[in-house]
PDB file of C-alpha atoms in Angstrom:
ATOM      1  CA  MET I   1       0.000   0.000   0.000  1.00 41.00           C
ATOM      2  CA  SER I   2       2.094   2.885  -1.224  1.00 58.00           C
ATOM      3  CA  ASN I   3      -0.501   5.298  -2.559  1.00 94.00           C
ATOM      4  CA  LYS I   4      -0.865   8.133  -0.036  1.00 97.00           C
ATOM      5  CA  ARG I   5      -4.452   8.844  -1.077  1.00 97.00           C
ATOM      6  CA  GLU I   6      -5.359   5.172  -0.577  1.00 97.00           C
ATOM      7  CA  ILE I   7      -3.787   5.141   2.887  1.00 97.00           C
ATOM      8  CA  TYR I   8      -5.612   8.353   3.834  1.00 98.00           C
ATOM      9  CA  GLU I   9      -8.948   7.007   2.584  1.00 97.00           C
ATOM     10  CA  LYS I  10      -8.478   3.718   4.461  1.00 97.00           C
ATOM     11  CA  TRP I  11      -7.635   5.623   7.641  1.00 98.00           C
ATOM     12  CA  LEU I  12     -10.810   7.713   7.397  1.00 97.00           C
ATOM     13  CA  GLN I  13     -13.036   4.786   6.467  1.00 97.00           C
ATOM     14  CA  LEU I  14     -11.664   2.013   8.673  1.00 97.00           C
ATOM     15  CA  VAL I  15     -10.571   3.908  11.792  1.00 97.00           C
ATOM     16  CA  TRP I  16     -13.026   6.816  11.828  1.00 96.00           C
ATOM     17  CA  SER I  17     -16.166   5.614   9.994  1.00 95.00           C
ATOM     18  CA  GLN I  18     -16.048   1.982  11.124  1.00 96.00           C
ATOM     19  CA  GLY I  19     -14.307   2.404  14.487  1.00 95.00           C
ATOM     20  CA  ARG I  20     -11.701  -0.246  13.663  1.00 97.00           C
ATOM     21  CA  VAL I  21      -8.941   1.335  15.744  1.00 96.00           C
ATOM     22  CA  GLU I  22      -6.806  -1.822  15.491  1.00 97.00           C
ATOM     23  CA  GLU I  23      -6.135  -0.769  11.878  1.00 97.00           C
ATOM     24  CA  THR I  24      -3.991   2.102  13.143  1.00 96.00           C
ATOM     25  CA  LYS I  25      -1.088  -0.358  13.338  1.00 95.00           C
ATOM     26  CA  ASN I  26      -1.234  -0.668   9.536  1.00 96.00           C
ATOM     27  CA  LEU I  27      -1.882   2.998   8.761  1.00 98.00           C
ATOM     28  CA  LEU I  28      -0.167   5.166  11.385  1.00 98.00           C
ATOM     29  CA  ALA I  29       3.498   5.367  12.324  1.00 98.00           C
ATOM     30  CA  PRO I  30       4.410   4.221  15.858  1.00 97.00           C
ATOM     31  CA  ASN I  31       5.612   7.775  16.629  1.00 97.00           C
ATOM     32  CA  PHE I  32       2.377   9.352  15.261  1.00 98.00           C
ATOM     33  CA  VAL I  33       1.705  12.938  16.443  1.00 98.00           C
ATOM     34  CA  ASP I  34      -1.674  14.715  16.462  1.00 96.00           C
ATOM     35  CA  HIS I  35      -0.930  18.439  16.423  1.00 95.00           C
ATOM     36  CA  ARG I  36      -4.428  19.412  17.608  1.00 86.00           C
ATOM     37  CA  PRO I  37      -5.819  16.718  19.881  1.00 80.00           C
ATOM     38  CA  ILE I  38      -9.067  16.975  21.787  1.00 83.00           C
ATOM     39  CA  PRO I  39      -7.907  17.992  25.303  1.00 84.00           C
ATOM     40  CA  GLN I  40      -8.763  14.745  27.091  1.00 89.00           C
ATOM     41  CA  PHE I  41      -6.718  12.638  24.622  1.00 92.00           C
ATOM     42  CA  ALA I  42      -2.941  12.372  24.302  1.00 95.00           C
ATOM     43  CA  ASN I  43      -1.437  13.562  21.027  1.00 95.00           C
ATOM     44  CA  ASN I  44       0.203  10.180  20.317  1.00 97.00           C
ATOM     45  CA  LEU I  45      -0.871   6.889  18.720  1.00 96.00           C
ATOM     46  CA  GLU I  46      -2.634   5.581  21.843  1.00 96.00           C
ATOM     47  CA  GLY I  47      -4.480   8.864  22.295  1.00 95.00           C
ATOM     48  CA  HIS I  48      -5.536   8.764  18.662  1.00 96.00           C
ATOM     49  CA  LYS I  49      -6.927   5.261  19.014  1.00 96.00           C
ATOM     50  CA  ALA I  50      -8.863   6.282  22.135  1.00 95.00           C
ATOM     51  CA  MET I  51     -10.214   9.412  20.446  1.00 93.00           C
ATOM     52  CA  ALA I  52     -11.325   7.495  17.332  1.00 95.00           C
ATOM     53  CA  ALA I  53     -13.029   4.830  19.482  1.00 95.00           C
ATOM     54  CA  ASP I  54     -14.789   7.516  21.532  1.00 93.00           C
ATOM     55  CA  PHE I  55     -15.896   9.354  18.406  1.00 92.00           C
ATOM     56  CA  HIS I  56     -17.202   6.156  16.812  1.00 95.00           C
ATOM     57  CA  GLN I  57     -19.182   5.365  19.983  1.00 96.00           C
ATOM     58  CA  ALA I  58     -20.777   8.819  19.776  1.00 95.00           C
ATOM     59  CA  PHE I  59     -21.474   8.613  16.006  1.00 96.00           C
ATOM     60  CA  PRO I  60     -21.629   4.892  15.138  1.00 97.00           C
ATOM     61  CA  ASP I  61     -23.085   5.463  11.666  1.00 97.00           C
ATOM     62  CA  LEU I  62     -20.525   8.082  10.633  1.00 96.00           C
ATOM     63  CA  THR I  63     -20.161   8.416   6.869  1.00 97.00           C
ATOM     64  CA  ILE I  64     -17.270  10.327   5.354  1.00 97.00           C
ATOM     65  CA  THR I  65     -17.353  11.760   1.858  1.00 97.00           C
ATOM     66  CA  ILE I  66     -13.977  12.890   0.603  1.00 97.00           C
ATOM     67  CA  GLU I  67     -14.242  16.118  -1.373  1.00 97.00           C
ATOM     68  CA  ASP I  68     -10.601  16.898  -2.252  1.00 97.00           C
ATOM     69  CA  VAL I  69      -7.174  15.324  -1.911  1.00 97.00           C
ATOM     70  CA  ILE I  70      -3.888  16.978  -2.871  1.00 97.00           C
ATOM     71  CA  VAL I  71      -0.601  15.099  -2.535  1.00 97.00           C
ATOM     72  CA  GLU I  72       2.828  16.670  -2.745  1.00 96.00           C
ATOM     73  CA  GLY I  73       5.986  15.008  -1.541  1.00 96.00           C
ATOM     74  CA  ASP I  74       5.450  13.426   1.875  1.00 97.00           C
ATOM     75  CA  LYS I  75       2.310  15.477   2.635  1.00 98.00           C
ATOM     76  CA  LEU I  76      -1.366  15.148   1.785  1.00 98.00           C
ATOM     77  CA  VAL I  77      -4.167  17.675   2.221  1.00 98.00           C
ATOM     78  CA  GLY I  78      -7.684  16.270   2.392  1.00 98.00           C
ATOM     79  CA  ARG I  79     -11.097  17.875   2.756  1.00 97.00           C
ATOM     80  CA  TYR I  80     -14.201  15.905   3.583  1.00 97.00           C
ATOM     81  CA  THR I  81     -17.770  16.098   4.813  1.00 96.00           C
ATOM     82  CA  ALA I  82     -18.987  13.760   7.549  1.00 95.00           C
ATOM     83  CA  THR I  83     -22.539  12.882   8.525  1.00 95.00           C
ATOM     84  CA  GLY I  84     -23.830  10.752  11.361  1.00 96.00           C
ATOM     85  CA  THR I  85     -26.311  10.316  14.174  1.00 96.00           C
ATOM     86  CA  HIS I  86     -25.416  11.379  17.708  1.00 95.00           C
ATOM     87  CA  LYS I  87     -25.983   8.120  19.638  1.00 96.00           C
ATOM     88  CA  GLY I  88     -23.415   8.506  22.435  1.00 95.00           C
ATOM     89  CA  THR I  89     -21.923  11.235  24.627  1.00 93.00           C
ATOM     90  CA  PHE I  90     -19.586  13.572  22.759  1.00 86.00           C
ATOM     91  CA  LEU I  91     -17.650  16.430  24.411  1.00 82.00           C
ATOM     92  CA  ALA I  92     -19.924  16.129  27.462  1.00 85.00           C
ATOM     93  CA  VAL I  93     -23.087  16.402  25.326  1.00 88.00           C
ATOM     94  CA  PRO I  94     -25.356  13.404  26.018  1.00 93.00           C
ATOM     95  CA  PRO I  95     -26.878  11.541  23.050  1.00 95.00           C
ATOM     96  CA  THR I  96     -29.488  13.557  21.179  1.00 93.00           C
ATOM     97  CA  ASN I  97     -30.212  11.172  18.279  1.00 94.00           C
ATOM     98  CA  SER I  98     -29.688  14.214  16.034  1.00 92.00           C
ATOM     99  CA  LYS I  99     -28.379  13.856  12.517  1.00 94.00           C
ATOM    100  CA  VAL I 100     -25.244  15.967  12.173  1.00 94.00           C
ATOM    101  CA  GLN I 101     -23.022  17.117   9.350  1.00 93.00           C
ATOM    102  CA  PHE I 102     -19.612  18.760   9.613  1.00 92.00           C
ATOM    103  CA  SER I 103     -16.540  19.310   7.505  1.00 93.00           C
ATOM    104  CA  GLU I 104     -12.820  18.877   8.127  1.00 94.00           C
ATOM    105  CA  ILE I 105      -9.565  19.740   6.449  1.00 97.00           C
ATOM    106  CA  ASP I 106      -6.559  17.553   7.205  1.00 97.00           C
ATOM    107  CA  ILE I 107      -2.880  17.842   6.502  1.00 98.00           C
ATOM    108  CA  VAL I 108      -0.993  14.617   7.066  1.00 98.00           C
ATOM    109  CA  ARG I 109       2.707  13.881   6.761  1.00 98.00           C
ATOM    110  CA  PHE I 110       3.800  10.424   5.774  1.00 98.00           C
ATOM    111  CA  ASP I 111       6.830   8.519   6.956  1.00 97.00           C
ATOM    112  CA  GLY I 112       7.134   5.858   4.287  1.00 95.00           C
ATOM    113  CA  ASN I 113       3.710   4.256   3.914  1.00 96.00           C
ATOM    114  CA  LYS I 114       2.321   5.389   7.270  1.00 98.00           C
ATOM    115  CA  ILE I 115       0.779   8.615   8.531  1.00 98.00           C
ATOM    116  CA  ALA I 116       3.246  10.161  10.972  1.00 98.00           C
ATOM    117  CA  GLU I 117       1.703  13.566  11.709  1.00 98.00           C
ATOM    118  CA  TRP I 118      -1.790  15.061  11.549  1.00 98.00           C
ATOM    119  CA  TRP I 119      -2.894  18.675  11.522  1.00 97.00           C
ATOM    120  CA  HIS I 120      -6.653  19.112  11.291  1.00 94.00           C
ATOM    121  CA  HIS I 121      -9.342  21.727  11.397  1.00 91.00           C
ATOM    122  CA  GLU I 122     -12.924  20.632  11.908  1.00 84.00           C
ATOM    123  CA  ASP I 123     -16.024  22.718  12.272  1.00 80.00           C
ATOM    124  CA  VAL I 124     -16.592  21.794  15.942  1.00 76.00           C
ATOM    125  CA  PRO I 125     -18.727  24.896  16.681  1.00 78.00           C
ATOM    126  CA  LYS I 126     -21.154  23.877  13.925  1.00 83.00           C
ATOM    127  CA  LEU I 127     -21.195  20.307  15.224  1.00 81.00           C
ATOM    128  CA  ILE I 128     -21.839  21.367  18.848  1.00 80.00           C
ATOM    129  CA  GLN I 129     -24.542  23.779  17.662  1.00 85.00           C
ATOM    130  CA  GLN I 130     -26.304  20.905  15.883  1.00 84.00           C
ATOM    131  CA  LEU I 131     -26.161  18.799  19.060  1.00 83.00           C
ATOM    132  CA  THR I 132     -27.292  21.476  21.486  1.00 79.00           C
ATOM    133  CA  LEU I 133     -30.151  22.746  19.318  1.00 71.00           C
ATOM    134  CA  ALA I 134     -31.583  19.259  18.962  1.00 58.00           C
TER     135      ALA I 134
END
């Protein structure tokens, strides 16, 4: 698996959409760094696995639609839209059963065929607004 886009897509689909955090061993470098973690999660590989599992528990039917991918050298920029149903607690907001939609832009750096670093910007205010107005 050497195609950066393919690795990125598998990471979003397997780890984030399907909650298969065990796949991080195939997709993320052991020294993985999240440059903008949610405060209660460490910025390393174990923290990432915990955050993805927590997110999947909150939005078990999460669907990700990739809008754009740009690859240059060892970096990839991706933009996607995610939709799901709020079935579990997320950022201290109890389940609302609301349908949500939000967008994210990622920059990832690869070390060989694994994602080593992640910078991301998601529309958390829009997501929280959708949950609290439910």
